Coordinates of C-alpha atoms in Angstrom, one line a residue:
X102 CA -86.9 182.5 -144.1
X103 CA -83.2 182.8 -144.9
X104 CA -82.1 180.6 -142.0
X105 CA -84.7 177.9 -143.3
X106 CA -83.6 178.1 -147.1
X107 CA -79.8 178.1 -145.9
X108 CA -80.3 175.1 -143.9
X109 CA -82.3 173.2 -146.6
X110 CA -79.4 174.1 -149.0
X111 CA -76.8 172.8 -146.8
X112 CA -78.6 169.5 -146.4
X113 CA -79.2 169.1 -149.8
X114 CA -75.6 169.8 -150.9
X115 CA -73.8 167.7 -148.2
X116 CA -76.2 164.7 -147.5
X117 CA -75.2 162.5 -150.4
X118 CA -71.4 163.4 -150.0
X119 CA -71.1 162.9 -146.1
X120 CA -74.0 160.8 -145.0
X121 CA -74.7 158.3 -148.0
X122 CA -75.9 154.8 -146.9
X123 CA -72.8 152.5 -146.6
X124 CA -72.4 149.5 -148.9
X125 CA -71.2 146.1 -148.0
X126 CA -67.6 146.9 -148.0
X127 CA -68.0 150.1 -146.1
X128 CA -69.9 148.4 -143.5
X129 CA -67.0 146.0 -142.9
X130 CA -64.7 149.0 -142.8
X131 CA -67.1 150.5 -139.9
X132 CA -66.9 147.3 -138.2
X133 CA -63.1 147.0 -138.2
X134 CA -63.0 150.3 -136.5
X135 CA -65.3 149.3 -133.8
X136 CA -63.1 146.1 -133.2
X137 CA -60.1 148.2 -133.0
X138 CA -61.4 151.3 -130.9
X139 CA -64.3 149.3 -128.9
X140 CA -63.3 145.8 -129.1
X141 CA -66.6 144.8 -130.2
X142 CA -66.5 142.8 -133.2
X143 CA -69.1 142.6 -136.2
X144 CA -70.6 146.0 -135.0
X145 CA -71.8 148.2 -137.9
X146 CA -73.0 151.0 -135.9
X147 CA -74.5 152.4 -132.4
X148 CA -78.0 153.9 -132.4
X149 CA -79.7 156.5 -129.8
X150 CA -82.3 158.9 -129.7
X151 CA -82.1 162.3 -128.2
X152 CA -84.4 165.1 -127.3
X153 CA -83.9 168.5 -129.1
X154 CA -85.7 171.1 -126.8
X155 CA -87.9 173.5 -128.7
X156 CA -90.8 176.0 -128.2
X157 CA -94.3 174.4 -128.3
X158 CA -95.4 174.0 -131.9
X159 CA -98.7 175.8 -132.9
X160 CA -101.9 173.5 -132.4
X161 CA -99.4 170.4 -131.4
X162 CA -101.3 169.6 -128.2
X163 CA -99.0 167.2 -125.9
X164 CA -97.6 165.3 -129.1
X165 CA -93.9 167.1 -128.5
X166 CA -94.3 167.3 -124.8
X167 CA -92.1 164.6 -123.2
X168 CA -91.7 162.7 -120.0
X169 CA -89.1 165.5 -118.7
X170 CA -91.9 167.9 -119.0
X171 CA -90.7 170.2 -121.8
X172 CA -91.4 170.4 -125.4
X173 CA -89.0 168.5 -127.8
X174 CA -88.7 166.3 -131.1
X175 CA -86.3 163.5 -131.4
X176 CA -83.1 163.2 -133.2
X177 CA -82.5 159.4 -133.9
X178 CA -79.1 158.5 -135.2
X179 CA -76.8 155.8 -136.1
X180 CA -73.1 156.6 -135.9
X181 CA -69.8 154.8 -136.8
X182 CA -66.8 154.6 -134.4
X183 CA -65.3 157.9 -135.8
X184 CA -68.3 159.6 -134.1
X185 CA -69.8 160.3 -137.6
X186 CA -73.6 160.2 -138.3
X187 CA -74.4 157.5 -140.8
X188 CA -78.0 157.9 -140.7
X189 CA -80.4 160.3 -139.0
X190 CA -84.1 160.6 -138.3
X191 CA -85.4 164.0 -137.3
X192 CA -88.5 165.4 -136.0
X193 CA -90.4 162.6 -134.4
X194 CA -92.8 163.8 -131.5
X195 CA -90.9 164.2 -128.2
X196 CA -93.7 161.9 -126.3
X197 CA -92.5 158.8 -128.4
X198 CA -90.3 156.0 -127.3
X199 CA -87.0 155.3 -128.9
X200 CA -88.2 152.0 -130.0
X201 CA -91.2 153.4 -131.7
X202 CA -89.2 156.2 -133.4
X203 CA -86.7 153.5 -134.5
X204 CA -89.3 151.1 -135.7
X205 CA -91.1 153.7 -138.1
X206 CA -87.6 155.1 -139.2
X207 CA -86.4 154.3 -142.9
X208 CA -83.4 152.8 -141.3
X209 CA -85.5 150.6 -138.8
X210 CA -87.5 149.4 -141.8
X211 CA -84.5 148.7 -144.0
X212 CA -83.1 146.5 -141.1
X213 CA -86.2 144.7 -140.6
X214 CA -86.4 144.0 -144.3
X215 CA -82.7 143.0 -144.7
X216 CA -82.2 145.8 -147.2
X217 CA -79.2 147.7 -145.7
X218 CA -76.8 145.3 -147.8
X219 CA -74.9 144.3 -144.6
X220 CA -72.1 141.7 -145.1
X221 CA -72.7 138.1 -144.8
X222 CA -72.5 136.4 -141.6
X223 CA -68.7 136.0 -140.5
X224 CA -67.0 134.2 -137.7
X225 CA -65.6 136.3 -134.7
X226 CA -61.9 137.0 -134.6
X227 CA -59.9 133.8 -133.5
X228 CA -62.7 131.4 -133.9
X229 CA -64.0 129.1 -136.6
X230 CA -67.6 128.9 -135.7
X231 CA -70.5 129.8 -135.7
X232 CA -70.8 132.4 -138.4
X233 CA -72.2 135.7 -136.6
X234 CA -74.2 138.2 -138.0
X235 CA -73.3 142.2 -138.2
X236 CA -75.2 143.9 -135.7
X237 CA -76.1 147.5 -134.3
X238 CA -75.8 148.2 -130.5
X239 CA -78.2 150.3 -128.5
X240 CA -79.6 150.5 -125.1
X241 CA -82.4 148.8 -123.3
X242 CA -85.1 151.0 -125.0
X243 CA -84.5 149.2 -128.2
X244 CA -85.7 145.6 -129.1
X245 CA -83.5 142.8 -129.4
X246 CA -83.0 141.3 -132.9
X247 CA -80.7 139.0 -135.0
X248 CA -79.0 142.5 -136.1
X249 CA -79.7 144.4 -133.0
X250 CA -77.9 144.1 -129.6
X251 CA -79.1 145.6 -126.5
X252 CA -77.8 145.1 -122.9
X253 CA -79.2 142.3 -120.5
X254 CA -81.8 143.2 -117.7
X255 CA -79.8 144.5 -114.8
X256 CA -81.7 141.9 -112.5
X257 CA -79.7 138.9 -111.3
X258 CA -76.8 139.2 -113.8
X259 CA -74.3 136.5 -114.0
X260 CA -70.8 137.4 -114.5
X261 CA -70.8 136.7 -118.2
X262 CA -73.8 138.8 -118.8
X263 CA -72.4 141.8 -116.9
X264 CA -69.2 141.6 -119.0
X265 CA -71.6 141.6 -122.0
X266 CA -73.3 144.6 -120.9
X267 CA -69.8 146.4 -120.3
X268 CA -68.6 145.4 -123.9
X269 CA -71.8 146.5 -125.4
X270 CA -71.7 149.9 -123.5
X271 CA -68.0 150.7 -124.8
X272 CA -69.5 150.3 -128.2
X273 CA -72.8 152.0 -127.6
X274 CA -71.2 155.2 -126.0
X275 CA -70.0 156.4 -129.3
X276 CA -73.3 157.8 -130.3
X277 CA -73.5 159.6 -127.1
X278 CA -70.2 161.0 -127.7
X279 CA -71.2 162.1 -131.3
X280 CA -74.0 163.8 -129.8
X281 CA -71.8 165.7 -127.5
X282 CA -69.5 166.7 -129.9
X283 CA -72.4 167.7 -132.0
X284 CA -73.9 170.0 -129.4
X285 CA -70.5 171.6 -128.3
X286 CA -69.7 172.3 -131.9
X287 CA -73.0 173.6 -132.8
X288 CA -74.0 175.5 -129.6
X289 CA -77.7 176.2 -130.7
X290 CA -78.5 172.6 -129.3
X291 CA -77.7 173.7 -125.8
X292 CA -80.7 175.7 -125.4
X293 CA -84.6 175.6 -126.6
X294 CA -84.6 176.2 -130.4
X295 CA -87.0 179.3 -131.1
X296 CA -87.8 178.6 -134.5
X297 CA -90.8 177.2 -136.2
X298 CA -90.8 173.6 -136.1
X299 CA -90.1 172.9 -139.9
X300 CA -87.0 175.4 -139.6
X301 CA -85.8 173.9 -136.3
X302 CA -85.9 170.4 -138.0
X303 CA -83.9 171.9 -141.0
X304 CA -81.4 173.3 -138.6
X305 CA -80.6 170.1 -136.8
X306 CA -80.3 168.1 -140.1
X307 CA -77.9 171.0 -141.6
X308 CA -75.8 170.7 -138.1
X309 CA -75.6 166.9 -138.5
X310 CA -74.1 167.1 -142.0
X311 CA -72.0 169.7 -141.0
X312 CA -70.8 167.6 -138.3
X313 CA -69.7 165.0 -140.7
X314 CA -68.2 167.6 -143.0
X315 CA -66.1 169.0 -140.1
X316 CA -65.4 165.6 -138.6
X317 CA -63.7 164.5 -141.7
X318 CA -61.4 167.3 -142.0
X319 CA -60.7 168.8 -138.6
X320 CA -60.9 165.7 -136.3
X321 CA -62.5 166.3 -132.6
X322 CA -61.6 167.1 -129.0
X323 CA -62.3 164.0 -127.0
X324 CA -62.5 165.8 -123.9
X325 CA -65.3 167.7 -125.1
X326 CA -67.3 164.8 -126.0
X327 CA -67.5 163.3 -122.8
X328 CA -70.2 165.4 -121.5
X329 CA -73.3 166.9 -123.5
X330 CA -76.6 168.8 -122.6
X331 CA -78.8 166.7 -124.9
X332 CA -81.2 164.8 -122.9
X333 CA -81.4 161.1 -123.3
X334 CA -84.7 159.5 -124.1
X335 CA -86.4 157.5 -121.5
X336 CA -85.7 153.8 -121.8
X337 CA -88.7 151.6 -122.2
X338 CA -88.9 147.7 -121.4
X339 CA -89.0 146.2 -124.9
X340 CA -88.8 142.3 -125.4
X341 CA -86.7 140.5 -128.1
X342 CA -87.0 137.8 -130.2
X343 CA -85.4 134.3 -129.7
X344 CA -83.1 134.5 -132.7
X345 CA -81.6 137.8 -131.1
X346 CA -81.2 136.2 -127.9
X347 CA -79.3 133.5 -129.2
X348 CA -76.7 135.9 -131.2
X349 CA -76.5 137.5 -127.8
X350 CA -75.5 134.4 -126.0
X351 CA -73.0 133.8 -128.7
X352 CA -71.6 137.3 -128.2
X353 CA -71.5 136.6 -124.3
X354 CA -69.6 133.4 -124.6
X355 CA -67.2 134.9 -126.9
X356 CA -66.5 137.9 -124.7
X357 CA -65.7 135.2 -121.8
X358 CA -63.4 133.2 -124.1
X359 CA -59.4 133.4 -124.4
X360 CA -60.0 134.9 -128.0
X361 CA -62.6 137.5 -127.1
X362 CA -62.0 138.6 -123.3
X363 CA -60.2 141.9 -122.5
X364 CA -57.5 141.7 -119.8
X365 CA -59.1 144.5 -117.9
X366 CA -63.0 143.5 -118.3
X367 CA -63.5 141.7 -114.9
X368 CA -61.9 144.9 -113.1
X369 CA -64.3 147.2 -115.0
X370 CA -67.5 145.7 -114.1

């Protein structure tokens, strides 16, 4: 009871201060850091879902039993290029896909309803047209959309599409690094959590806001972020819609243009 009450108090005290929803100018600042560190313009955040290993909840059946054959719930997160969490959703069934967790999350619904106060479309650096939307980057488990970029399918990729996948991965990996920093700092995430489900969820939420609190003051050890023990969620094949495909093609063309290409990108793929 003490653990749960303290975790709830930590979340209540810190959430608004260290994980408040960004406003329009803050989205632009986040995108500027992604451009500087990952060379992906108009990127407002990276998203991913991770399994948090737990003991089987009472009377839960197979709802929390995941494809790796252990019990877990999902920590879905969106983070910035400074490895800080800007949004989390904790507690979805381990048997659910990343795309389902995202679609039913408050963040996913707000993105769908265009309620995130994202900046207006703007041109990419060095160009005069077209005006491009601000986007979030994720892996192949997520559906392609106007404001959500995912990699191309790995089959029969052209050079330009391979470059796009490389450039997207450079931006998307920051959320994986954030999970790594989280687990290495709060080491109860390296092993199954032997607490009641509600308490385990509260503990993970408390760890996430403490992660942001510490990141803002102490920085991080980048080497520790390269590996982590939290298990990636299984990818699923999700089709995107036409508008998202057009935005992705524009990014692809830009990354092959003189204004958007990186000197080392062809060697990296």
